[in-house]
Short mmCIF file of C-alpha atoms in Angstrom, two decimals:
data_model
loop_
_atom_site.label_atom_id
_atom_site.label_comp_id
_atom_site.label_asym_id
_atom_site.label_seq_id
_atom_site.Cartn_x
_atom_site.Cartn_y
_atom_site.Cartn_z
CA MET A 1 -111.29 149.22 -211.19
CA ARG A 2 -114.80 148.18 -210.20
CA THR A 3 -116.30 144.79 -210.93
CA ASP A 4 -118.95 142.59 -209.47
CA SER A 5 -116.42 139.87 -208.80
CA SER A 6 -113.99 139.49 -205.94
CA PRO A 7 -110.64 141.30 -205.93
CA GLY A 8 -107.89 139.89 -208.12
CA ASN A 9 -105.09 137.64 -206.98
CA LEU A 10 -102.14 140.01 -207.44
CA PRO A 11 -100.47 140.82 -204.11
CA ALA A 12 -99.56 144.35 -203.12
CA ARG A 13 -96.48 145.64 -204.94
CA GLU A 14 -93.39 145.49 -202.74
CA HIS A 15 -89.64 145.90 -202.98
CA LEU A 16 -87.99 142.60 -203.90
CA PRO A 17 -85.93 141.38 -200.92
CA ALA A 18 -83.19 138.78 -200.90
CA GLY A 19 -83.76 135.18 -201.88
CA SER A 20 -81.51 132.32 -202.82
CA ALA A 21 -78.01 133.53 -203.72
CA GLY A 22 -78.15 131.64 -207.00
CA THR A 23 -81.51 132.97 -208.18
CA PRO A 24 -81.11 135.74 -210.76
CA VAL A 25 -83.01 138.94 -210.17
CA LEU A 26 -83.23 139.73 -213.89
CA ASP A 27 -83.83 137.48 -216.89
CA VAL A 28 -83.23 139.28 -220.22
CA VAL A 29 -84.80 137.44 -223.16
CA ILE A 30 -83.55 137.95 -226.71
CA PRO A 31 -86.08 136.55 -229.23
CA VAL A 32 -84.36 135.62 -232.50
CA TYR A 33 -85.23 134.20 -235.89
CA ASN A 34 -82.39 133.54 -238.34
CA GLU A 35 -79.94 135.88 -236.57
CA GLU A 36 -76.74 133.83 -236.96
CA LYS A 37 -74.66 136.96 -237.71
CA ASP A 38 -75.98 139.32 -235.03
CA LEU A 39 -76.64 136.92 -232.16
CA GLN A 40 -73.11 136.44 -230.81
CA PRO A 41 -72.08 140.16 -230.89
CA CYS A 42 -75.39 141.04 -229.21
CA VAL A 43 -75.08 138.51 -226.38
CA VAL A 44 -71.41 139.27 -225.75
CA ARG A 45 -72.03 143.00 -225.63
CA LEU A 46 -75.08 142.64 -223.39
CA HIS A 47 -73.24 140.26 -221.06
CA GLU A 48 -70.28 142.61 -220.71
CA HIS A 49 -72.60 145.53 -220.00
CA LEU A 50 -74.52 143.64 -217.29
CA LYS A 51 -71.27 142.39 -215.71
CA ARG A 52 -70.01 145.93 -215.54
CA THR A 53 -73.13 147.87 -214.49
CA PHE A 54 -75.84 145.58 -213.07
CA PRO A 55 -75.34 144.98 -209.33
CA TYR A 56 -77.50 141.85 -209.01
CA ALA A 57 -77.55 138.33 -210.38
CA PHE A 58 -78.82 138.10 -213.94
CA ARG A 59 -79.46 135.71 -216.79
CA ILE A 60 -79.55 136.12 -220.57
CA THR A 61 -81.94 133.80 -222.42
CA VAL A 62 -81.83 133.35 -226.19
CA ALA A 63 -85.33 132.43 -227.42
CA ASP A 64 -84.88 130.88 -230.85
CA ASN A 65 -88.26 130.59 -232.52
CA ALA A 66 -87.91 128.17 -235.43
CA SER A 67 -84.73 129.52 -237.03
CA THR A 68 -83.68 127.70 -240.19
CA ASP A 69 -80.03 128.85 -240.29
CA THR A 70 -77.23 128.19 -237.78
CA THR A 71 -78.77 130.36 -235.04
CA PRO A 72 -79.45 127.33 -232.77
CA GLN A 73 -75.79 126.29 -232.97
CA VAL A 74 -74.63 129.82 -232.16
CA ALA A 75 -76.99 129.93 -229.17
CA ALA A 76 -75.77 126.55 -227.92
CA ARG A 77 -72.14 127.65 -228.19
CA LEU A 78 -72.84 130.84 -226.23
CA GLU A 79 -74.62 128.79 -223.57
CA SER A 80 -71.61 126.53 -223.17
CA GLU A 81 -69.12 129.41 -223.02
CA ILE A 82 -70.95 131.94 -220.82
CA PRO A 83 -72.41 130.73 -217.48
CA GLU A 84 -75.18 133.36 -217.42
CA VAL A 85 -76.53 132.45 -220.86
CA ARG A 86 -79.36 129.98 -221.53
CA SER A 87 -81.08 129.04 -224.79
CA PHE A 88 -84.59 127.92 -225.69
CA ARG A 89 -85.67 126.39 -228.98
CA LEU A 90 -89.28 126.69 -230.18
CA GLU A 91 -90.53 124.99 -233.31
CA GLN A 92 -92.94 127.75 -234.33
CA LYS A 93 -92.34 131.36 -235.30
CA GLY A 94 -93.63 134.39 -233.43
CA ARG A 95 -91.95 136.85 -231.13
CA GLY A 96 -94.95 136.93 -228.80
CA ARG A 97 -94.97 133.14 -228.64
CA ALA A 98 -91.27 133.07 -227.73
CA LEU A 99 -91.67 135.69 -224.99
CA ARG A 100 -94.72 133.99 -223.50
CA THR A 101 -92.96 130.62 -223.39
CA VAL A 102 -89.71 131.83 -221.85
CA TRP A 103 -91.31 134.26 -219.41
CA SER A 104 -93.71 131.53 -218.23
CA ALA A 105 -90.76 129.23 -217.52
CA SER A 106 -88.41 131.73 -215.89
CA ASP A 107 -87.85 131.85 -212.13
CA ALA A 108 -86.47 135.40 -212.09
CA PRO A 109 -88.71 137.99 -210.40
CA ILE A 110 -87.95 140.58 -213.13
CA LEU A 111 -88.40 139.61 -216.78
CA ALA A 112 -87.20 141.76 -219.66
CA TYR A 113 -86.61 141.50 -223.37
CA MET A 114 -84.75 143.42 -226.07
CA ASP A 115 -84.25 143.08 -229.81
CA VAL A 116 -81.14 141.35 -231.07
CA ASP A 117 -80.00 144.39 -233.06
CA LEU A 118 -79.50 146.34 -229.79
CA SER A 119 -80.89 149.49 -231.38
CA THR A 120 -81.65 150.77 -227.87
CA ASP A 121 -78.76 152.11 -225.82
CA LEU A 122 -78.03 149.62 -223.02
CA ASN A 123 -77.54 152.43 -220.50
CA ALA A 124 -81.36 152.52 -220.24
CA LEU A 125 -81.53 148.91 -218.98
CA LEU A 126 -80.95 149.62 -215.29
CA PRO A 127 -83.43 152.56 -215.23
CA LEU A 128 -85.89 150.24 -216.97
CA VAL A 129 -85.86 147.50 -214.33
CA ALA A 130 -85.17 149.61 -211.22
CA PRO A 131 -88.84 150.67 -210.70
CA LEU A 132 -89.87 147.01 -210.90
CA ILE A 133 -87.27 145.90 -208.36
CA SER A 134 -88.25 148.70 -205.97
CA GLY A 135 -91.96 147.85 -206.23
CA HIS A 136 -92.88 151.20 -207.76
CA SER A 137 -94.23 149.82 -211.05
CA ASP A 138 -95.62 146.66 -212.63
CA LEU A 139 -94.28 147.07 -216.16
CA ALA A 140 -91.62 149.28 -217.74
CA ILE A 141 -91.13 150.25 -221.38
CA GLY A 142 -88.56 152.15 -223.35
CA SER A 143 -90.02 155.10 -225.25
CA ARG A 144 -88.58 156.51 -228.45
CA LEU A 145 -91.28 159.19 -228.55
CA ALA A 146 -90.51 160.86 -225.23
CA ARG A 147 -89.25 164.44 -225.46
CA SER A 148 -85.86 163.60 -224.02
CA SER A 149 -85.33 160.54 -226.24
CA ARG A 150 -82.66 160.74 -228.93
CA VAL A 151 -83.68 158.76 -231.99
CA VAL A 152 -82.03 158.26 -235.36
CA ARG A 153 -84.31 156.69 -237.99
CA GLY A 154 -85.79 157.35 -241.40
CA ALA A 155 -88.89 159.43 -242.09
CA LYS A 156 -90.90 156.36 -243.16
CA ARG A 157 -90.46 154.50 -239.87
CA GLU A 158 -90.98 157.71 -237.90
CA PHE A 159 -94.30 158.33 -239.66
CA ILE A 160 -95.48 154.73 -239.21
CA SER A 161 -94.56 154.66 -235.52
CA ARG A 162 -96.29 157.93 -234.68
CA THR A 163 -99.36 157.06 -236.74
CA TYR A 164 -99.69 153.71 -235.02
CA ASN A 165 -99.51 155.28 -231.58
CA LEU A 166 -102.12 157.87 -232.58
CA ILE A 167 -104.39 154.99 -233.64
CA LEU A 168 -103.91 153.35 -230.24
CA ARG A 169 -104.73 156.58 -228.45
CA GLY A 170 -107.82 157.20 -230.54
CA SER A 171 -109.25 153.68 -230.63
CA LEU A 172 -108.10 152.04 -227.38
CA GLN A 173 -107.54 155.20 -225.27
CA ALA A 174 -103.93 154.14 -224.66
CA ARG A 175 -101.89 156.60 -222.61
CA PHE A 176 -98.43 155.06 -223.05
CA SER A 177 -96.32 156.74 -225.71
CA ASP A 178 -94.52 153.91 -227.52
CA ALA A 179 -96.02 150.44 -227.90
CA GLN A 180 -93.51 148.84 -230.26
CA CYS A 181 -90.09 149.69 -228.88
CA GLY A 182 -88.27 146.36 -228.38
CA PHE A 183 -87.19 147.20 -224.84
CA LYS A 184 -89.60 146.20 -222.08
CA ALA A 185 -89.71 144.59 -218.62
CA ILE A 186 -92.38 143.13 -216.35
CA ARG A 187 -92.59 141.73 -212.84
CA ARG A 188 -92.97 137.95 -212.81
CA ASP A 189 -96.02 137.93 -210.54
CA VAL A 190 -97.78 140.23 -213.00
CA ALA A 191 -96.69 138.17 -216.00
CA GLN A 192 -98.11 134.97 -214.53
CA VAL A 193 -101.60 136.50 -214.48
CA LEU A 194 -101.35 138.75 -217.55
CA LEU A 195 -99.82 136.36 -220.11
CA PRO A 196 -102.78 133.92 -220.23
CA LEU A 197 -105.03 136.83 -221.29
CA ILE A 198 -102.88 137.73 -224.33
CA GLU A 199 -103.87 136.01 -227.59
CA ASP A 200 -101.37 137.41 -230.07
CA THR A 201 -98.19 135.46 -230.76
CA GLY A 202 -96.49 137.92 -233.11
CA TRP A 203 -95.54 141.59 -233.13
CA PHE A 204 -98.84 142.79 -231.63
CA PHE A 205 -97.99 140.92 -228.42
CA ASP A 206 -96.39 144.05 -226.89
CA THR A 207 -99.35 146.29 -227.63
CA GLU A 208 -101.92 143.83 -226.32
CA MET A 209 -99.92 143.34 -223.13
CA LEU A 210 -99.68 147.09 -222.48
CA VAL A 211 -103.33 147.84 -223.29
CA LEU A 212 -104.63 145.10 -220.98
CA ALA A 213 -102.24 146.13 -218.19
CA GLU A 214 -103.25 149.77 -218.49
CA ARG A 215 -106.98 148.99 -218.55
CA ALA A 216 -106.54 146.85 -215.45
CA GLY A 217 -104.99 149.77 -213.58
CA LEU A 218 -101.43 148.47 -213.43
CA ARG A 219 -98.61 151.00 -213.33
CA ILE A 220 -96.46 151.33 -216.46
CA HIS A 221 -93.15 153.15 -216.15
CA GLU A 222 -91.69 154.80 -219.28
CA VAL A 223 -87.98 155.35 -219.81
CA PRO A 224 -86.71 157.73 -222.53
CA VAL A 225 -84.18 155.85 -224.66
CA ASP A 226 -81.52 156.58 -227.23
CA TRP A 227 -82.36 154.54 -230.31
CA VAL A 228 -80.68 154.05 -233.67
CA ASP A 229 -82.60 152.39 -236.48
CA ASP A 230 -81.21 149.16 -237.89
CA PRO A 231 -81.22 149.51 -241.70
CA ASN A 232 -80.91 145.73 -242.09
CA SER A 233 -84.05 144.93 -240.12
CA THR A 234 -86.00 141.98 -241.55
CA VAL A 235 -89.39 143.18 -240.25
CA HIS A 236 -92.06 143.30 -242.99
CA ILE A 237 -93.63 146.69 -242.31
CA VAL A 238 -96.81 146.28 -244.39
CA LYS A 239 -97.67 142.82 -243.01
CA THR A 240 -96.83 143.89 -239.46
CA ALA A 241 -99.00 147.00 -239.77
CA THR A 242 -101.91 144.94 -241.12
CA ASP A 243 -101.65 142.40 -238.31
CA ASP A 244 -101.44 145.22 -235.76
CA LEU A 245 -104.64 146.84 -237.06
CA LYS A 246 -106.41 143.49 -236.85
CA GLY A 247 -105.17 143.17 -233.28
CA VAL A 248 -106.43 146.66 -232.42
CA TRP A 249 -109.88 145.73 -233.71
CA ARG A 250 -109.92 142.43 -231.79
CA VAL A 251 -108.78 143.95 -228.48
CA GLY A 252 -111.08 146.95 -228.86
CA ARG A 253 -114.06 144.69 -229.43
CA ALA A 254 -113.13 142.54 -226.43
CA LEU A 255 -112.82 145.60 -224.19
CA ALA A 256 -116.12 147.02 -225.44
CA THR A 257 -118.01 143.79 -224.75
CA GLY A 258 -116.32 143.22 -221.39
CA SER A 259 -115.23 139.70 -222.31
CA LEU A 260 -111.75 140.10 -220.81
CA PRO A 261 -111.52 139.17 -217.10
CA LEU A 262 -109.36 142.15 -216.18
CA ASP A 263 -110.47 141.85 -212.55
CA ARG A 264 -107.85 139.09 -212.24
CA LEU A 265 -105.24 141.84 -212.44
CA ALA A 266 -106.73 143.90 -209.62
CA ARG A 267 -104.05 144.80 -207.11
CA PRO A 268 -104.44 146.29 -203.62
CA PHE A 269 -102.62 149.61 -203.54
CA GLY A 270 -101.61 149.58 -199.89
CA ASP A 271 -101.03 153.16 -198.78
CA ASP A 272 -102.56 154.69 -201.90
CA PRO A 273 -104.30 157.96 -200.93
CA ARG A 274 -107.32 156.91 -202.99
CA ASP A 275 -107.93 154.09 -200.51
CA ARG A 276 -108.12 156.36 -197.48
CA ASP A 277 -111.48 156.98 -195.86
CA LEU A 278 -112.08 160.71 -196.31
CA THR A 279 -115.30 162.20 -195.02
CA ASP A 280 -117.57 164.05 -197.47
CA VAL A 281 -115.48 162.94 -200.47
CA PRO A 282 -117.37 160.26 -202.47
CA LYS A 283 -114.97 157.92 -204.22
CA GLY A 284 -114.77 158.30 -207.99
CA LEU A 285 -117.54 160.92 -208.11
CA ALA A 286 -115.77 163.29 -210.51
CA ARG A 287 -114.84 160.55 -212.99
CA GLN A 288 -118.32 159.04 -212.82
CA LEU A 289 -119.95 162.41 -213.41
CA VAL A 290 -117.86 163.01 -216.53
CA GLY A 291 -118.59 159.54 -217.88
CA PHE A 292 -122.29 159.84 -217.08
CA CYS A 293 -122.54 163.22 -218.79
CA VAL A 294 -120.87 161.91 -221.94
CA VAL A 295 -123.10 158.84 -222.04
CA GLY A 296 -126.12 160.99 -221.22
CA ALA A 297 -125.40 163.43 -224.06
CA LEU A 298 -125.06 160.60 -226.56
CA SER A 299 -128.16 158.87 -225.18
CA THR A 300 -130.18 162.07 -225.45
CA LEU A 301 -129.16 162.50 -229.08
CA PHE A 302 -130.00 158.86 -229.74
CA TYR A 303 -133.36 159.29 -227.97
CA LEU A 304 -134.28 162.38 -230.00
CA LEU A 305 -133.44 160.64 -233.26
CA LEU A 306 -135.57 157.64 -232.26
CA TYR A 307 -138.42 159.89 -231.16
CA SER A 308 -138.40 161.77 -234.45
CA GLY A 309 -138.47 158.48 -236.33
CA PHE A 310 -141.26 156.93 -234.27
CA ARG A 311 -143.27 160.18 -234.31
CA SER A 312 -143.64 159.93 -238.08
CA PHE A 313 -146.04 156.99 -237.74
CA SER A 314 -147.36 157.13 -234.13
CA SER A 315 -148.64 159.50 -231.49
CA SER A 316 -146.31 161.52 -229.28
CA GLN A 317 -146.90 159.31 -226.22
CA ILE A 318 -146.19 156.05 -228.07
CA ALA A 319 -143.15 157.54 -229.83
CA ASN A 320 -141.82 158.82 -226.51
CA ALA A 321 -142.29 155.45 -224.79
CA LEU A 322 -140.61 153.46 -227.57
CA ALA A 323 -137.70 155.88 -227.95
CA LEU A 324 -137.15 156.06 -224.21
CA LEU A 325 -137.27 152.26 -223.85
CA VAL A 326 -134.66 151.60 -226.54
CA SER A 327 -132.37 154.40 -225.41
CA ALA A 328 -132.72 153.34 -221.75
CA VAL A 329 -131.40 149.83 -222.49
CA ALA A 330 -128.45 151.29 -224.40
CA ASN A 331 -127.89 153.90 -221.69
CA THR A 332 -127.80 151.31 -218.89
CA ALA A 333 -125.33 149.12 -220.82
CA ALA A 334 -123.07 152.09 -221.60
CA ASN A 335 -123.11 153.42 -218.03
CA ARG A 336 -122.50 149.94 -216.64
CA ARG A 337 -119.31 149.55 -218.67
CA LEU A 338 -117.97 153.09 -219.12
CA THR A 339 -119.18 155.10 -216.11
CA PHE A 340 -119.17 152.56 -213.28
CA GLY A 341 -116.53 150.16 -214.67
CA VAL A 342 -118.54 146.94 -214.32
CA ARG A 343 -117.16 144.33 -216.72
CA GLY A 344 -118.31 140.86 -217.64
CA ARG A 345 -121.80 139.41 -217.86
CA GLY A 346 -122.33 138.86 -214.15
CA SER A 347 -125.52 140.55 -212.87
CA ALA A 348 -126.09 142.12 -216.31
CA VAL A 349 -129.74 141.04 -216.35
CA ARG A 350 -130.33 142.42 -212.86
CA HIS A 351 -128.72 145.72 -213.83
CA GLN A 352 -130.94 146.00 -216.89
CA ALA A 353 -134.02 145.22 -214.79
CA GLN A 354 -133.08 147.95 -212.31
CA GLY A 355 -132.35 150.24 -215.25
CA LEU A 356 -135.89 149.65 -216.53
CA VAL A 357 -137.24 150.75 -213.15
CA VAL A 358 -135.24 153.94 -213.51
CA PHE A 359 -136.58 154.15 -217.05
CA GLY A 360 -140.11 153.99 -215.66
CA ILE A 361 -139.42 157.02 -213.49
CA GLY A 362 -138.02 158.89 -216.49
CA LEU A 363 -141.02 157.84 -218.56
CA ALA A 364 -143.35 159.22 -215.90
CA LEU A 365 -141.54 162.55 -215.91
CA THR A 366 -141.41 162.92 -219.69
CA SER A 367 -144.93 161.59 -220.26
CA GLY A 368 -146.27 163.88 -217.58
CA SER A 369 -144.53 166.81 -219.24
CA LEU A 370 -146.08 165.94 -222.61
CA ALA A 371 -149.50 165.55 -220.98
CA ALA A 372 -149.18 168.97 -219.39
CA LEU A 373 -148.13 170.48 -222.72
CA ASN A 374 -151.10 168.92 -224.56
CA ALA A 375 -153.43 170.15 -221.84
CA ALA A 376 -152.09 173.68 -222.23
CA THR A 377 -152.02 173.69 -226.06
CA SER A 378 -154.22 171.59 -228.27
CA SER A 379 -151.72 171.44 -231.20
CA PRO A 380 -148.17 172.12 -229.93
CA ALA A 381 -145.40 172.59 -232.47
CA HIS A 382 -142.86 169.83 -232.92
CA SER A 383 -140.07 172.12 -231.73
CA THR A 384 -142.04 172.90 -228.58
CA GLU A 385 -142.44 169.19 -227.88
CA LEU A 386 -138.70 168.67 -228.23
CA ALA A 387 -137.94 171.58 -225.89
CA VAL A 388 -140.27 170.21 -223.22
CA LEU A 389 -138.80 166.73 -223.59
CA ILE A 390 -135.24 168.07 -223.24
CA ALA A 391 -136.15 169.88 -220.00
CA ALA A 392 -137.90 166.79 -218.63
CA ASN A 393 -134.97 164.59 -219.63
CA LEU A 394 -132.53 166.86 -217.79
CA ALA A 395 -134.51 166.40 -214.58
CA ALA A 396 -134.74 162.64 -215.21
CA THR A 397 -131.02 162.48 -215.90
CA VAL A 398 -130.08 163.90 -212.50
CA LEU A 399 -132.37 161.41 -210.79
CA ARG A 400 -131.03 158.58 -212.98
CA PHE A 401 -127.43 159.27 -211.96
CA LEU A 402 -128.32 159.26 -208.26
CA LEU A 403 -130.22 155.99 -208.59
CA PHE A 404 -127.48 154.40 -210.69
CA ARG A 405 -124.79 155.33 -208.18
CA ALA A 406 -126.68 154.44 -205.01
CA TRP A 407 -128.85 151.53 -206.13
CA VAL A 408 -127.98 149.95 -209.49
CA PHE A 409 -124.16 150.13 -209.38
CA PRO A 410 -123.22 150.71 -205.71
CA ASP A 411 -119.53 150.83 -204.87
CA ARG A 412 -118.74 147.51 -203.15
CA ARG A 413 -115.07 148.16 -202.62
CA ASP A 414 -115.62 149.18 -199.02
CA GLU A 415 -117.09 145.75 -198.22
CA THR A 416 -113.93 143.93 -199.27
CA ALA A 417 -111.28 146.55 -198.52
CA ALA A 418 -110.47 145.30 -195.02
CA SER A 419 -110.07 141.66 -196.00
CA THR A 420 -108.05 142.58 -199.10
CA VAL A 421 -105.54 144.74 -197.27
CA VAL A 422 -105.06 142.28 -194.44
CA ALA A 423 -104.50 139.40 -196.83
CA SER A 424 -101.98 141.33 -198.90
CA HIS A 425 -99.82 142.17 -195.90
CA ASN A 426 -100.10 138.94 -193.94
CA PRO A 427 -97.12 136.71 -194.68
CA ALA A 428 -99.02 133.69 -193.42
CA SER A 429 -101.87 134.20 -195.89
CA PRO A 430 -102.24 132.06 -199.03
CA THR A 431 -101.03 134.99 -201.11
CA TYR A 432 -97.54 134.44 -199.80
CA GLY A 433 -97.53 130.65 -200.13
CA THR A 434 -96.16 128.25 -197.52
CA THR A 435 -93.81 129.79 -194.98
CA THR A 436 -90.36 128.31 -195.34
CA ALA A 437 -87.26 128.42 -193.13
CA ALA A 438 -85.68 130.92 -195.52
CA HIS A 439 -88.81 133.03 -195.33
CA GLN A 440 -88.79 132.97 -191.53
CA GLN A 441 -85.16 133.99 -191.52
CA HIS A 442 -85.94 136.85 -193.88
CA GLN A 443 -88.75 138.02 -191.59
CA GLN A 444 -86.19 138.42 -188.83
CA HIS A 445 -83.83 140.30 -191.17
CA PRO A 446 -86.08 142.20 -193.60
CA HIS A 447 -83.36 144.56 -194.78
CA THR A 448 -81.12 141.97 -196.40
CA PRO A 449 -79.90 143.27 -199.80
CA LEU A 450 -80.84 141.71 -203.09
CA PRO A 451 -78.79 138.70 -204.22
CA GLN A 452 -75.49 139.71 -205.71
CA ARG A 453 -74.19 138.30 -208.96
CA PRO A 454 -72.77 134.83 -208.26
CA ASN A 455 -69.16 133.95 -208.92
CA ALA A 456 -68.24 131.80 -211.88
CA THR A 457 -67.80 128.82 -209.57
CA ALA A 458 -71.10 129.30 -207.76
CA PRO A 459 -73.94 126.94 -208.67
CA GLN A 460 -76.44 128.42 -211.07
CA ALA A 461 -80.13 128.83 -210.41
CA PRO A 462 -82.38 125.92 -211.28
CA TYR A 463 -83.54 126.50 -214.82
CA ILE A 464 -85.00 123.54 -216.66
CA ASN A 465 -81.69 122.18 -217.97
CA TYR A 466 -78.09 122.57 -216.84
CA ASP A 467 -76.47 120.67 -219.70
CA HIS A 468 -74.69 123.37 -221.68
CA ASN A 469 -74.17 120.93 -224.53
CA GLN A 470 -77.89 120.51 -225.13
CA THR A 471 -80.27 123.20 -226.26
CA ASN A 472 -83.56 123.30 -224.40
CA GLU A 473 -86.34 122.55 -226.88
CA PHE A 474 -89.96 123.65 -226.36
CA ARG A 475 -92.98 123.44 -228.55
CA ALA A 476 -95.01 126.62 -228.80
CA GLY A 477 -97.36 127.06 -225.87
CA GLU A 478 -95.76 124.23 -223.86
CA ALA A 479 -94.64 126.54 -221.06
CA ALA A 480 -98.10 127.96 -220.64
CA ASP A 481 -99.66 124.51 -220.40
CA ARG A 482 -97.21 122.94 -217.97
CA THR A 483 -97.14 123.47 -214.24
CA TRP A 484 -93.85 125.17 -213.49
CA GLY A 485 -92.27 125.12 -210.07
CA ASP A 486 -92.77 128.42 -208.34
CA ALA A 487 -89.35 129.67 -207.31
CA THR A 488 -90.40 133.29 -206.86
CA MET A 489 -88.53 135.10 -204.10
CA GLN A 490 -90.52 135.41 -200.94
CA LEU A 491 -91.79 138.96 -200.52
CA GLN A 492 -91.78 140.88 -197.26
CA ALA A 493 -94.18 143.74 -196.81
CA VAL A 494 -92.58 147.18 -196.64
CA ARG A 495 -94.68 149.52 -194.53
CA PRO A 496 -94.26 153.26 -194.01
CA HIS A 497 -93.62 152.81 -190.27
CA ASP A 498 -91.13 149.96 -190.43
CA HIS A 499 -88.06 150.69 -188.34
CA ASP A 500 -84.56 149.67 -189.30
CA PRO A 501 -82.80 148.39 -186.13
CA ARG A 502 -79.48 149.40 -187.66
CA ASP A 503 -80.58 153.04 -187.83
CA THR A 504 -79.15 154.69 -184.72
CA ARG A 505 -80.60 158.12 -185.48
CA ASP A 506 -83.04 159.48 -182.94
CA ALA A 507 -86.56 159.24 -184.36
CA ARG A 508 -88.21 162.59 -184.11
#
């Protein structure tokens, strides 16, 4: 992603190494509202599954968002009976609000959530979080619309789900297949930067998170799931669909105007082949050509319509100048955002000024063509004028692309690539925080396995409140406003040429 600002503050993705033995690797959040009947069976079943199949330390967090029944009492009882269970209490409704609050407070490097009805088969949980633990992906989602998924649900919900995803693909150019499946996970370092950009506090929270992550270039892993519809679901379909459409409009408008600072989510790719210096292969040329051609075709149509309108009350030269001026401003703005990926308002005035210089060159070409036509024919037909203008605009378009790419929107990634890569792989850099004794020990033993699940007698990870007889209470948005202690595991760079001293095989 190209911007005029400096690279974002996400470090390079890496495999999560060992940390404190009591720190859970995974925190599974279950957002609930008036689920006194389903909460206990869900937590017990999930806990048994994780005990049996998940090889690392974990935590289950019940996020109660303003329940009015006995759900808080059920959550408190589960917290007192099961060591790996915690409970949060929020005084306002909203699934997105609950997830933002709990994820912001959690110290686990992998954060997940699932619906309390457990419609999704739990066997997909480990495949969901494994790419995040390994460093392969930033987010992971369960997909009910993948070809290998096995789904049981009514025709009404099937139609609504597929229609909604078609709307996302058509309006927001989303490439993920299922936005609303209640089965997702995210790396904590990504969540810390992504969550403040999400406005929705309800059911659209998932979609907004995925759209922003995808637009920022983060990697989203999809897992086909087996899913059985819950006939007793309390979700209001019509209201949810209306709120989702409002969210699509809001996010689409924000993306179109460039008001979202997605450059904060920029991440150095490390050994990504796109970062290699290859001779005679300009970076992003193919994508930029396609975008420029699309914008150019639309701009040409817009220009011709303007010219025809202005020609009805002015001479050909004046109509050409006015139409070209208006279309040039729109063309520069569209190419700035869509073709060259420059977001935000920084340097927008300078880009428009440079675009007007390019416009002047195009005006000279088209005006000269019209002058030559008028010199050759005293009264040229309107269709002949349009044909000459199209030919002149094609020549101006080629020159405009070259000037845009080399002068107006030059690729500045090369200027910051060296410093970005060095910072992302230097453990002593600010990206990694202060070097601790545990970190130094891990540098000497980089192949230590992930922390195993602690015994029942082992001390639990620090997590806001250890009193199992008291439910943690949070007001909505409190977690996002407070400064939480950063207990993220220290990360050690994994490079292609690292050598394992325990490997006795002869390197060939």
